[in-house]
Coordinates of C-alpha atoms in Angstrom, one line a residue:
Chain A
E1 CA 101.0 120.7 80.4
D2 CA 103.0 119.4 83.1
Q3 CA 104.2 115.8 82.5
V4 CA 106.5 113.4 84.7
T5 CA 108.0 110.2 83.3
Q6 CA 110.0 107.7 86.1
S7 CA 111.9 105.0 84.5
P8 CA 112.1 102.4 85.3
E9 CA 108.6 101.0 85.8
A10 CA 110.2 98.3 88.1
L11 CA 113.7 97.3 89.4
R12 CA 114.8 94.3 91.2
L13 CA 118.4 94.7 93.1
Q14 CA 120.1 92.5 95.2
E15 CA 120.8 93.4 98.8
G16 CA 123.8 95.8 98.6
E17 CA 123.6 96.7 94.6
S18 CA 123.4 100.3 94.0
S19 CA 121.5 101.9 91.5
S20 CA 119.6 104.8 90.6
L21 CA 115.9 105.8 89.4
N22 CA 115.0 108.6 87.2
C23 CA 112.5 110.8 86.7
S24 CA 112.1 113.3 83.6
Y25 CA 110.2 116.5 83.5
T26 CA 108.4 119.1 81.7
V27 CA 107.0 122.0 84.0
S28 CA 106.7 126.0 82.9
G29 CA 108.3 127.2 86.0
L30 CA 109.3 124.4 88.2
R31 CA 108.5 125.5 92.0
G32 CA 109.7 122.0 93.4
L33 CA 110.6 118.7 92.7
F34 CA 109.2 116.2 95.1
W35 CA 110.2 112.6 96.0
Y36 CA 108.0 110.1 98.0
R37 CA 108.1 106.4 99.2
Q38 CA 104.5 104.3 98.9
D39 CA 104.4 101.0 100.6
P40 CA 101.5 99.0 99.2
G41 CA 98.1 99.8 100.9
K42 CA 99.2 103.0 102.3
G43 CA 100.0 106.8 101.5
P44 CA 102.8 108.2 99.9
E45 CA 105.6 109.0 102.8
F46 CA 107.3 112.3 101.8
L47 CA 111.1 111.9 101.1
F48 CA 112.9 115.0 99.5
T49 CA 112.2 118.4 98.1
L50 CA 114.6 120.1 95.5
Y51 CA 114.0 123.6 94.4
S52 CA 116.7 124.5 91.8
A53 CA 119.1 122.9 89.6
G54 CA 122.2 121.5 91.2
E55 CA 120.4 120.8 94.4
E56 CA 121.2 117.5 96.4
K57 CA 119.5 116.1 99.5
E58 CA 120.4 112.9 101.3
K59 CA 118.5 110.7 104.0
E60 CA 120.3 107.1 105.1
R61 CA 120.9 105.2 101.8
L62 CA 119.1 107.7 99.5
K63 CA 120.1 110.9 97.5
A64 CA 118.2 112.9 95.2
T65 CA 119.9 115.3 92.6
L66 CA 118.1 117.9 90.3
T67 CA 119.1 119.0 86.5
K68 CA 116.7 121.4 84.7
K69 CA 115.1 118.3 82.8
E70 CA 115.4 115.6 85.5
S71 CA 115.7 114.2 88.8
F72 CA 117.7 111.0 90.3
L73 CA 117.1 109.2 93.4
H74 CA 120.4 107.3 93.7
I75 CA 119.9 104.4 96.4
T76 CA 123.2 103.1 97.9
A77 CA 123.7 99.5 99.2
P78 CA 120.0 99.0 99.5
K79 CA 118.4 96.8 102.1
P80 CA 115.0 94.9 102.0
E81 CA 113.0 97.3 103.6
D82 CA 113.8 99.6 101.1
S83 CA 111.4 97.9 98.6
A84 CA 108.9 100.1 97.7
T85 CA 107.0 102.0 94.9
Y86 CA 109.3 105.5 94.8
L87 CA 107.1 108.4 93.2
C88 CA 108.2 111.7 91.8
A89 CA 106.2 114.5 91.6
V90 CA 106.5 118.1 90.3
Q91 CA 104.6 121.4 91.3
G92 CA 104.5 124.3 88.9
N93 CA 104.5 127.9 89.1
S94 CA 101.1 128.1 88.4
G95 CA 99.2 126.1 90.9
Y96 CA 99.6 124.0 93.9
A97 CA 98.9 120.7 92.9
L98 CA 101.7 117.7 92.5
N99 CA 101.9 116.2 89.2
F100 CA 102.7 112.5 89.7
G101 CA 104.7 109.9 87.6
K102 CA 103.7 106.5 87.8
G103 CA 106.5 105.6 90.1
T104 CA 108.9 103.0 90.1
S105 CA 108.2 99.6 91.9
L106 CA 111.5 98.2 93.7
L107 CA 112.3 95.3 94.9
V108 CA 115.4 94.1 97.2
T109 CA 116.4 90.8 97.7
P110 CA 118.3 89.4 100.4
Chain B
N1 CA 102.2 114.6 116.3
A2 CA 99.7 113.0 115.0
G3 CA 99.7 112.7 110.8
V4 CA 97.0 113.3 108.7
M5 CA 93.9 111.3 109.5
Q6 CA 91.5 109.9 106.9
N7 CA 88.1 107.8 107.5
P8 CA 87.0 105.5 106.7
R9 CA 90.0 103.5 105.6
H10 CA 87.6 101.1 103.5
L11 CA 84.3 102.1 101.9
V12 CA 81.8 100.2 100.2
R13 CA 78.6 101.6 98.4
R14 CA 76.7 100.4 95.9
R15 CA 76.0 102.0 92.8
G16 CA 73.7 105.2 92.9
Q17 CA 74.7 105.7 96.8
E18 CA 76.7 108.4 98.0
A19 CA 80.2 108.3 99.3
R20 CA 81.6 110.5 102.1
L21 CA 85.4 110.6 102.8
R22 CA 86.6 112.5 105.9
C23 CA 90.4 113.7 106.2
S24 CA 91.6 115.6 109.4
P25 CA 95.1 117.7 108.6
M26 CA 97.9 117.6 110.8
K27 CA 98.0 119.8 113.7
G28 CA 98.5 123.4 112.8
H29 CA 98.3 122.4 108.9
S30 CA 95.5 124.9 106.9
H31 CA 95.7 123.9 103.4
V32 CA 94.4 120.4 102.1
Y33 CA 94.7 118.7 99.1
W34 CA 92.6 115.7 97.5
Y35 CA 94.2 113.1 95.4
R36 CA 92.5 109.9 93.6
Q37 CA 94.9 107.3 92.7
L38 CA 92.8 104.4 90.3
P39 CA 94.5 100.9 89.6
E40 CA 97.9 101.2 87.5
E41 CA 97.5 104.5 87.3
G42 CA 99.3 107.4 89.1
L43 CA 98.0 110.2 91.7
K44 CA 95.9 112.5 90.1
F45 CA 95.0 115.9 91.9
M46 CA 91.4 116.8 92.3
V47 CA 90.8 119.9 94.6
Y48 CA 93.1 122.2 97.0
L49 CA 91.2 124.0 99.9
Q50 CA 91.5 126.1 102.7
K51 CA 89.6 126.9 105.7
E52 CA 86.4 127.8 104.3
N53 CA 87.6 128.1 100.4
I54 CA 88.1 126.3 97.4
I55 CA 91.1 127.3 95.8
D56 CA 91.7 125.1 92.9
E57 CA 89.1 122.4 91.9
S58 CA 90.7 122.1 88.3
G59 CA 91.1 118.4 88.9
M60 CA 87.5 117.6 90.0
P61 CA 84.9 116.0 87.7
K62 CA 82.1 118.3 86.5
E63 CA 79.4 115.9 88.1
R64 CA 78.8 114.3 91.4
F65 CA 82.0 115.3 93.4
S66 CA 82.1 118.5 95.7
A67 CA 84.4 119.0 98.5
E68 CA 84.6 121.4 101.5
F69 CA 86.3 122.3 104.8
P70 CA 84.9 124.1 107.1
K71 CA 85.9 126.4 109.9
E72 CA 85.5 123.6 112.2
G73 CA 85.7 120.1 111.3
P74 CA 87.6 117.9 109.1
S75 CA 87.4 118.1 105.0
I76 CA 84.8 116.3 103.5
L77 CA 85.0 114.8 100.0
R78 CA 81.6 114.3 98.5
I79 CA 80.7 111.7 95.7
Q80 CA 76.7 111.9 94.6
Q81 CA 75.7 108.7 92.9
V82 CA 78.6 106.6 92.8
V83 CA 79.5 104.5 89.8
R84 CA 81.9 101.4 89.3
G85 CA 84.5 103.9 88.0
D86 CA 84.5 106.1 91.0
S87 CA 86.4 102.7 92.8
A88 CA 89.9 103.7 93.6
A89 CA 92.3 105.0 96.6
Y90 CA 91.3 108.6 97.5
F91 CA 94.3 110.3 99.4
C92 CA 94.2 113.6 101.3
A93 CA 97.4 115.6 101.7
S94 CA 98.1 118.6 104.1
S95 CA 100.2 121.5 104.5
P96 CA 101.4 124.2 106.6
D97 CA 101.6 127.9 105.9
G98 CA 104.5 128.9 103.9
S99 CA 105.3 125.4 103.0
Y100 CA 104.7 123.3 99.4
E101 CA 105.6 119.9 101.1
Q102 CA 102.4 117.9 101.3
Y103 CA 102.2 115.2 103.7
F104 CA 99.6 112.2 102.8
G105 CA 97.3 110.3 104.8
P106 CA 96.8 106.6 104.6
G107 CA 93.8 106.7 102.0
T108 CA 90.0 105.7 101.6
R109 CA 89.8 102.9 99.2
L110 CA 86.3 103.3 97.7
T111 CA 84.7 99.8 96.5
V112 CA 81.7 100.3 94.4
T113 CA 79.4 97.4 93.7

């Protein structure tokens, strides 16, 4: 059974203080690993898809990386508007469902 | 380009009533997925549909829940005889042919009183 574990559950950063969020996964044949951002009361907003170990993708202050067992979301010099819950999900070769972790709640203070 | 649309955004039902949640996918997307997010829990897959077909309903409760995606019109998630435990946020996502990326709507928050 696919499993996704995200850590930490919550993270508080000062503005400009870089850090990383972790997503550990087990899946029988990875089709893709997905990162989303979710603001309170809203739907998940798509950020990145990673398909194979060694792949990296960047968008503004965010960079996602992938190994065979985990993915990291690196946040460089975060701003208060980066505060949100970041969700990681995996999709296995056996189906189309996304299996989500419980997320990391990020708070960036000025 | 409008995103995934869901309505209503908030729905209150009394125990035993029926709830109908609607989802219009993004333009050009023919794949629809429904997920449920319970308080303090992660998003859980419920069902995957293409036009007029249910492809994977492995996450759907066996009773009271059904989904459809007709040839014309939005996808519908129907919950019969709602119970307090059905209170949750229900999200719809869509994807185009040839892509695994799923784009989510704003959700419907169902409250059962």
